[in-house]
Amino acid sequence: MTTGRFAPSPTGPLHLGSLVAAVGSWLFARHDGGRWLVRMEDLDTPRVIPGSAGEILGALERYALTWDGEVVYQSQRLPLYEAALNELRARDRVFDCACSRADLQRAASAPVGEEPIYPGTCRDGIPDGRPPRAVRFRGNGETDDFIVKRADGVFAYQLAVVVDDAAQEVTQVVRGADLLSSMPRQIALQRALGHPTPEYVHLPLVVGPDGKKLGKRDGALPLPSLDDRHVADTLHDALAFLGLRGARASSPRSMLAEALERLPSSVIAAKRDIS
Ligand code: GLU
């Protein structure tokens, strides 16, 4: 059975870009008669905004995006990530790294602000007995040596997402194309941990007038206050973005039901192309 999921980071209210990911993943899972889970990715504590998880869940309810089971909070699952990290250590698939961002920038002479490719400085041990900072995955050519536990002690998104998708038996990941470059890293981690790889679908990104991704971090407008007309309008926009422009029905539930019926001819074709 298909199990899809929506995994928002509670760092602000839902916006049109995240609504598209929610609607897209909901439609794909429900179309297959599958389950749809919601997981709050609240590990990046410095960025989490109190109250925003509740706000996101309230919005999903208003949009009739019903989920199955309990909402999972990553902040309550640290022992699972620790266990996976230990597993990776036992298999020699991670190493401690002492490099600071400044070290890496110097080594790569990368322009400030761009993520330099890790040059492998600490792969064979930390030089000069410096203290370990982050933990990195040993990429072995499939991927770079990306961080799985940050210098501030926070488990990285890549590790947590792989652990949770496996633990929740997620078989279908539908999300924005901004996460496309994470896919090879996540597949490499799944292989290193012996987990199955779900089906991946990356939806086109909603961009602003400047061509940049609409996102909380870029100051995107949150969804307008959730009165019924705004809900119908924004859901209509999200569906239209997915190629499912339909009538503005009276309730989000009937708009979604109608979109589900029209899925085979449009989105499923796109899904075949993308995956
Ligand atoms: N939490 C991630 C985000 O909000 C999405 C994770 C995922 O769908 O894999 O960008």
PDB file of N, CA and C in Angstrom, residues 21-84:
ATOM      1  N   ALA A  21       3.073  21.441  -2.062  1.00  0.00           N
ATOM      2  CA  ALA A  21       3.686  20.155  -1.679  1.00  0.00           C
ATOM      3  C   ALA A  21       2.697  19.306  -0.888  1.00  0.00           C
ATOM      4  N   ALA A  22       1.938  19.958   0.000  1.00  0.00           N
ATOM      5  CA  ALA A  22       0.964  19.214   0.803  1.00  0.00           C
ATOM      6  C   ALA A  22      -0.134  18.636  -0.091  1.00  0.00           C
ATOM      7  N   VAL A  23      -0.680  19.478  -0.967  1.00  0.00           N
ATOM      8  CA  VAL A  23      -1.773  19.029  -1.838  1.00  0.00           C
ATOM      9  C   VAL A  23      -1.263  17.948  -2.791  1.00  0.00           C
ATOM     10  N   GLY A  24      -0.071  18.176  -3.374  1.00  0.00           N
ATOM     11  CA  GLY A  24       0.482  17.196  -4.316  1.00  0.00           C
ATOM     12  C   GLY A  24       0.706  15.844  -3.661  1.00  0.00           C
ATOM     13  N   SER A  25       1.303  15.842  -2.482  1.00  0.00           N
ATOM     14  CA  SER A  25       1.589  14.554  -1.831  1.00  0.00           C
ATOM     15  C   SER A  25       0.286  13.891  -1.367  1.00  0.00           C
ATOM     16  N   TRP A  26      -0.662  14.691  -0.925  1.00  0.00           N
ATOM     17  CA  TRP A  26      -1.976  14.150  -0.499  1.00  0.00           C
ATOM     18  C   TRP A  26      -2.678  13.483  -1.686  1.00  0.00           C
ATOM     19  N   LEU A  27      -2.716  14.212  -2.829  1.00  0.00           N
ATOM     20  CA  LEU A  27      -3.419  13.675  -4.001  1.00  0.00           C
ATOM     21  C   LEU A  27      -2.769  12.374  -4.495  1.00  0.00           C
ATOM     22  N   PHE A  28      -1.444  12.367  -4.563  1.00  0.00           N
ATOM     23  CA  PHE A  28      -0.762  11.171  -5.066  1.00  0.00           C
ATOM     24  C   PHE A  28      -1.035   9.974  -4.164  1.00  0.00           C
ATOM     25  N   ALA A  29      -0.960  10.201  -2.859  1.00  0.00           N
ATOM     26  CA  ALA A  29      -1.177   9.084  -1.925  1.00  0.00           C
ATOM     27  C   ALA A  29      -2.636   8.620  -1.960  1.00  0.00           C
ATOM     28  N   ARG A  30      -3.554   9.587  -1.903  1.00  0.00           N
ATOM     29  CA  ARG A  30      -4.981   9.218  -1.873  1.00  0.00           C
ATOM     30  C   ARG A  30      -5.425   8.610  -3.191  1.00  0.00           C
ATOM     31  N   HIS A  31      -4.819   9.060  -4.274  1.00  0.00           N
ATOM     32  CA  HIS A  31      -5.184   8.503  -5.571  1.00  0.00           C
ATOM     33  C   HIS A  31      -4.880   7.011  -5.615  1.00  0.00           C
ATOM     34  N   ASP A  32      -3.804   6.634  -4.973  1.00  0.00           N
ATOM     35  CA  ASP A  32      -3.440   5.210  -4.913  1.00  0.00           C
ATOM     36  C   ASP A  32      -4.216   4.492  -3.810  1.00  0.00           C
ATOM     37  N   GLY A  33      -5.156   5.172  -3.178  1.00  0.00           N
ATOM     38  CA  GLY A  33      -5.888   4.581  -2.049  1.00  0.00           C
ATOM     39  C   GLY A  33      -4.985   4.416  -0.833  1.00  0.00           C
ATOM     40  N   GLY A  34      -3.922   5.232  -0.782  1.00  0.00           N
ATOM     41  CA  GLY A  34      -2.907   5.034   0.255  1.00  0.00           C
ATOM     42  C   GLY A  34      -3.081   5.919   1.473  1.00  0.00           C
ATOM     43  N   ARG A  35      -2.124   5.772   2.383  1.00  0.00           N
ATOM     44  CA  ARG A  35      -2.105   6.555   3.609  1.00  0.00           C
ATOM     45  C   ARG A  35      -1.305   7.839   3.383  1.00  0.00           C
ATOM     46  N   TRP A  36      -1.606   8.852   4.181  1.00  0.00           N
ATOM     47  CA  TRP A  36      -0.880  10.116   4.084  1.00  0.00           C
ATOM     48  C   TRP A  36      -0.538  10.569   5.499  1.00  0.00           C
ATOM     49  N   LEU A  37       0.740  10.698   5.784  1.00  0.00           N
ATOM     50  CA  LEU A  37       1.203  11.026   7.125  1.00  0.00           C
ATOM     51  C   LEU A  37       1.702  12.470   7.178  1.00  0.00           C
ATOM     52  N   VAL A  38       1.667  13.043   8.360  1.00  0.00           N
ATOM     53  CA  VAL A  38       2.253  14.372   8.561  1.00  0.00           C
ATOM     54  C   VAL A  38       3.339  14.267   9.621  1.00  0.00           C
ATOM     55  N   ARG A  39       4.500  14.813   9.281  1.00  0.00           N
ATOM     56  CA  ARG A  39       5.640  14.768  10.205  1.00  0.00           C
ATOM     57  C   ARG A  39       6.209  16.178  10.356  1.00  0.00           C
ATOM     58  N   MET A  40       6.316  16.620  11.585  1.00  0.00           N
ATOM     59  CA  MET A  40       6.869  17.952  11.849  1.00  0.00           C
ATOM     60  C   MET A  40       8.386  17.853  11.958  1.00  0.00           C
ATOM     61  N   GLU A  41       9.083  18.524  11.060  1.00  0.00           N
ATOM     62  CA  GLU A  41      10.542  18.465  11.054  1.00  0.00           C
ATOM     63  C   GLU A  41      11.069  19.640  11.874  1.00  0.00           C
ATOM     64  N   ASP A  42      11.006  19.430  13.199  1.00  0.00           N
ATOM     65  CA  ASP A  42      11.311  20.504  14.142  1.00  0.00           C
ATOM     66  C   ASP A  42      12.648  20.293  14.848  1.00  0.00           C
ATOM     67  N   LEU A  43      13.606  19.699  14.115  1.00  0.00           N
ATOM     68  CA  LEU A  43      14.916  19.438  14.718  1.00  0.00           C
ATOM     69  C   LEU A  43      15.793  20.676  14.764  1.00  0.00           C
ATOM     70  N   ASP A  44      15.619  21.537  13.783  1.00  0.00           N
ATOM     71  CA  ASP A  44      16.498  22.701  13.656  1.00  0.00           C
ATOM     72  C   ASP A  44      16.014  23.768  14.628  1.00  0.00           C
ATOM     73  N   THR A  45      16.221  23.472  15.913  1.00  0.00           N
ATOM     74  CA  THR A  45      15.594  24.283  16.964  1.00  0.00           C
ATOM     75  C   THR A  45      15.850  25.791  16.835  1.00  0.00           C
ATOM     76  N   PRO A  46      17.041  26.221  16.394  1.00  0.00           N
ATOM     77  CA  PRO A  46      17.195  27.681  16.281  1.00  0.00           C
ATOM     78  C   PRO A  46      16.197  28.308  15.305  1.00  0.00           C
ATOM     79  N   ARG A  47      15.693  27.534  14.346  1.00  0.00           N
ATOM     80  CA  ARG A  47      14.802  28.105  13.335  1.00  0.00           C
ATOM     81  C   ARG A  47      13.317  27.848  13.608  1.00  0.00           C
ATOM     82  N   VAL A  48      13.044  26.937  14.554  1.00  0.00           N
ATOM     83  CA  VAL A  48      11.637  26.611  14.837  1.00  0.00           C
ATOM     84  C   VAL A  48      10.936  27.807  15.474  1.00  0.00           C
ATOM     85  N   ILE A  49       9.737  28.091  15.015  1.00  0.00           N
ATOM     86  CA  ILE A  49       8.963  29.196  15.587  1.00  0.00           C
ATOM     87  C   ILE A  49       7.829  28.609  16.424  1.00  0.00           C
ATOM     88  N   PRO A  50       7.825  28.923  17.730  1.00  0.00           N
ATOM     89  CA  PRO A  50       6.788  28.353  18.590  1.00  0.00           C
ATOM     90  C   PRO A  50       5.393  28.695  18.042  1.00  0.00           C
ATOM     91  N   GLY A  51       4.535  27.693  18.050  1.00  0.00           N
ATOM     92  CA  GLY A  51       3.160  27.916  17.585  1.00  0.00           C
ATOM     93  C   GLY A  51       2.972  27.603  16.120  1.00  0.00           C
ATOM     94  N   SER A  52       4.087  27.505  15.371  1.00  0.00           N
ATOM     95  CA  SER A  52       3.882  27.354  13.931  1.00  0.00           C
ATOM     96  C   SER A  52       3.454  25.930  13.556  1.00  0.00           C
ATOM     97  N   ALA A  53       3.845  24.922  14.342  1.00  0.00           N
ATOM     98  CA  ALA A  53       3.372  23.548  14.055  1.00  0.00           C
ATOM     99  C   ALA A  53       1.840  23.507  14.156  1.00  0.00           C
ATOM    100  N   GLY A  54       1.315  24.080  15.217  1.00  0.00           N
ATOM    101  CA  GLY A  54      -0.136  24.095  15.403  1.00  0.00           C
ATOM    102  C   GLY A  54      -0.842  24.858  14.289  1.00  0.00           C
ATOM    103  N   GLU A  55      -0.200  25.949  13.875  1.00  0.00           N
ATOM    104  CA  GLU A  55      -0.764  26.767  12.805  1.00  0.00           C
ATOM    105  C   GLU A  55      -0.826  25.968  11.492  1.00  0.00           C
ATOM    106  N   ILE A  56       0.252  25.227  11.217  1.00  0.00           N
ATOM    107  CA  ILE A  56       0.302  24.426   9.985  1.00  0.00           C
ATOM    108  C   ILE A  56      -0.773  23.336  10.030  1.00  0.00           C
ATOM    109  N   LEU A  57      -0.907  22.670  11.167  1.00  0.00           N
ATOM    110  CA  LEU A  57      -1.910  21.602  11.276  1.00  0.00           C
ATOM    111  C   LEU A  57      -3.317  22.175  11.131  1.00  0.00           C
ATOM    112  N   GLY A  58      -3.537  23.340  11.727  1.00  0.00           N
ATOM    113  CA  GLY A  58      -4.842  23.997  11.612  1.00  0.00           C
ATOM    114  C   GLY A  58      -5.142  24.313  10.149  1.00  0.00           C
ATOM    115  N   ALA A  59      -4.106  24.779   9.430  1.00  0.00           N
ATOM    116  CA  ALA A  59      -4.303  25.100   8.014  1.00  0.00           C
ATOM    117  C   ALA A  59      -4.617  23.828   7.224  1.00  0.00           C
ATOM    118  N   LEU A  60      -3.888  22.760   7.485  1.00  0.00           N
ATOM    119  CA  LEU A  60      -4.160  21.503   6.753  1.00  0.00           C
ATOM    120  C   LEU A  60      -5.606  21.073   6.964  1.00  0.00           C
ATOM    121  N   GLU A  61      -6.087  21.231   8.186  1.00  0.00           N
ATOM    122  CA  GLU A  61      -7.490  20.864   8.467  1.00  0.00           C
ATOM    123  C   GLU A  61      -8.454  21.736   7.674  1.00  0.00           C
ATOM    124  N   ARG A  62      -8.147  23.023   7.621  1.00  0.00           N
ATOM    125  CA  ARG A  62      -9.033  23.931   6.876  1.00  0.00           C
ATOM    126  C   ARG A  62      -9.066  23.580   5.390  1.00  0.00           C
ATOM    127  N   TYR A  63      -7.945  23.035   4.889  1.00  0.00           N
ATOM    128  CA  TYR A  63      -7.878  22.660   3.474  1.00  0.00           C
ATOM    129  C   TYR A  63      -8.366  21.226   3.239  1.00  0.00           C
ATOM    130  N   ALA A  64      -8.904  20.605   4.277  1.00  0.00           N
ATOM    131  CA  ALA A  64      -9.444  19.233   4.183  1.00  0.00           C
ATOM    132  C   ALA A  64      -8.359  18.221   3.813  1.00  0.00           C
ATOM    133  N   LEU A  65      -7.099  18.573   4.131  1.00  0.00           N
ATOM    134  CA  LEU A  65      -5.998  17.638   3.882  1.00  0.00           C
ATOM    135  C   LEU A  65      -5.876  16.738   5.116  1.00  0.00           C
ATOM    136  N   THR A  66      -6.709  15.737   5.153  1.00  0.00           N
ATOM    137  CA  THR A  66      -6.783  14.869   6.325  1.00  0.00           C
ATOM    138  C   THR A  66      -5.606  13.906   6.335  1.00  0.00           C
ATOM    139  N   TRP A  67      -5.047  13.660   7.508  1.00  0.00           N
ATOM    140  CA  TRP A  67      -3.904  12.762   7.608  1.00  0.00           C
ATOM    141  C   TRP A  67      -4.255  11.535   8.422  1.00  0.00           C
ATOM    142  N   ASP A  68      -3.400  10.532   8.321  1.00  0.00           N
ATOM    143  CA  ASP A  68      -3.614   9.280   9.052  1.00  0.00           C
ATOM    144  C   ASP A  68      -2.694   9.221  10.264  1.00  0.00           C
ATOM    145  N   GLY A  69      -3.189   8.661  11.317  1.00  0.00           N
ATOM    146  CA  GLY A  69      -2.378   8.422  12.509  1.00  0.00           C
ATOM    147  C   GLY A  69      -1.991   9.714  13.212  1.00  0.00           C
ATOM    148  N   GLU A  70      -1.074   9.557  14.150  1.00  0.00           N
ATOM    149  CA  GLU A  70      -0.605  10.691  14.945  1.00  0.00           C
ATOM    150  C   GLU A  70       0.431  11.479  14.163  1.00  0.00           C
ATOM    151  N   VAL A  71       0.447  12.796  14.377  1.00  0.00           N
ATOM    152  CA  VAL A  71       1.519  13.611  13.802  1.00  0.00           C
ATOM    153  C   VAL A  71       2.812  13.291  14.563  1.00  0.00           C
ATOM    154  N   VAL A  72       3.874  13.077  13.796  1.00  0.00           N
ATOM    155  CA  VAL A  72       5.157  12.737  14.410  1.00  0.00           C
ATOM    156  C   VAL A  72       6.013  14.004  14.505  1.00  0.00           C
ATOM    157  N   TYR A  73       6.673  14.186  15.644  1.00  0.00           N
ATOM    158  CA  TYR A  73       7.562  15.345  15.844  1.00  0.00           C
ATOM    159  C   TYR A  73       8.989  14.842  15.932  1.00  0.00           C
ATOM    160  N   GLN A  74       9.837  15.315  15.041  1.00  0.00           N
ATOM    161  CA  GLN A  74      11.221  14.818  15.039  1.00  0.00           C
ATOM    162  C   GLN A  74      11.940  15.115  16.350  1.00  0.00           C
ATOM    163  N   SER A  75      11.576  16.223  17.003  1.00  0.00           N
ATOM    164  CA  SER A  75      12.255  16.580  18.252  1.00  0.00           C
ATOM    165  C   SER A  75      12.049  15.514  19.330  1.00  0.00           C
ATOM    166  N   GLN A  76      11.052  14.634  19.135  1.00  0.00           N
ATOM    167  CA  GLN A  76      10.804  13.593  20.139  1.00  0.00           C
ATOM    168  C   GLN A  76      11.417  12.258  19.740  1.00  0.00           C
ATOM    169  N   ARG A  77      12.226  12.263  18.702  1.00  0.00           N
ATOM    170  CA  ARG A  77      12.730  11.000  18.174  1.00  0.00           C
ATOM    171  C   ARG A  77      14.262  10.943  18.152  1.00  0.00           C
ATOM    172  N   LEU A  78      14.902  11.745  19.003  1.00  0.00           N
ATOM    173  CA  LEU A  78      16.364  11.825  18.962  1.00  0.00           C
ATOM    174  C   LEU A  78      17.047  10.462  19.145  1.00  0.00           C
ATOM    175  N   PRO A  79      16.518   9.572  20.026  1.00  0.00           N
ATOM    176  CA  PRO A  79      17.197   8.270  20.187  1.00  0.00           C
ATOM    177  C   PRO A  79      17.249   7.467  18.880  1.00  0.00           C
ATOM    178  N   LEU A  80      16.231   7.633  18.028  1.00  0.00           N
ATOM    179  CA  LEU A  80      16.242   6.920  16.741  1.00  0.00           C
ATOM    180  C   LEU A  80      17.391   7.404  15.855  1.00  0.00           C
ATOM    181  N   TYR A  81      17.606   8.723  15.860  1.00  0.00           N
ATOM    182  CA  TYR A  81      18.664   9.277  15.010  1.00  0.00           C
ATOM    183  C   TYR A  81      20.038   8.900  15.573  1.00  0.00           C
ATOM    184  N   GLU A  82      20.133   8.894  16.900  1.00  0.00           N
ATOM    185  CA  GLU A  82      21.387   8.498  17.557  1.00  0.00           C
ATOM    186  C   GLU A  82      21.709   7.053  17.195  1.00  0.00           C
ATOM    187  N   ALA A  83      20.692   6.196  17.231  1.00  0.00           N
ATOM    188  CA  ALA A  83      20.900   4.774  16.908  1.00  0.00           C
ATOM    189  C   ALA A  83      21.373   4.621  15.461  1.00  0.00           C
ATOM    190  N   ALA A  84      20.778   5.398  14.559  1.00  0.00           N
ATOM    191  CA  ALA A  84      21.179   5.307  13.144  1.00  0.00           C
ATOM    192  C   ALA A  84      22.619   5.788  12.983  1.00  0.00           C
TER     193      ALA A  84
END
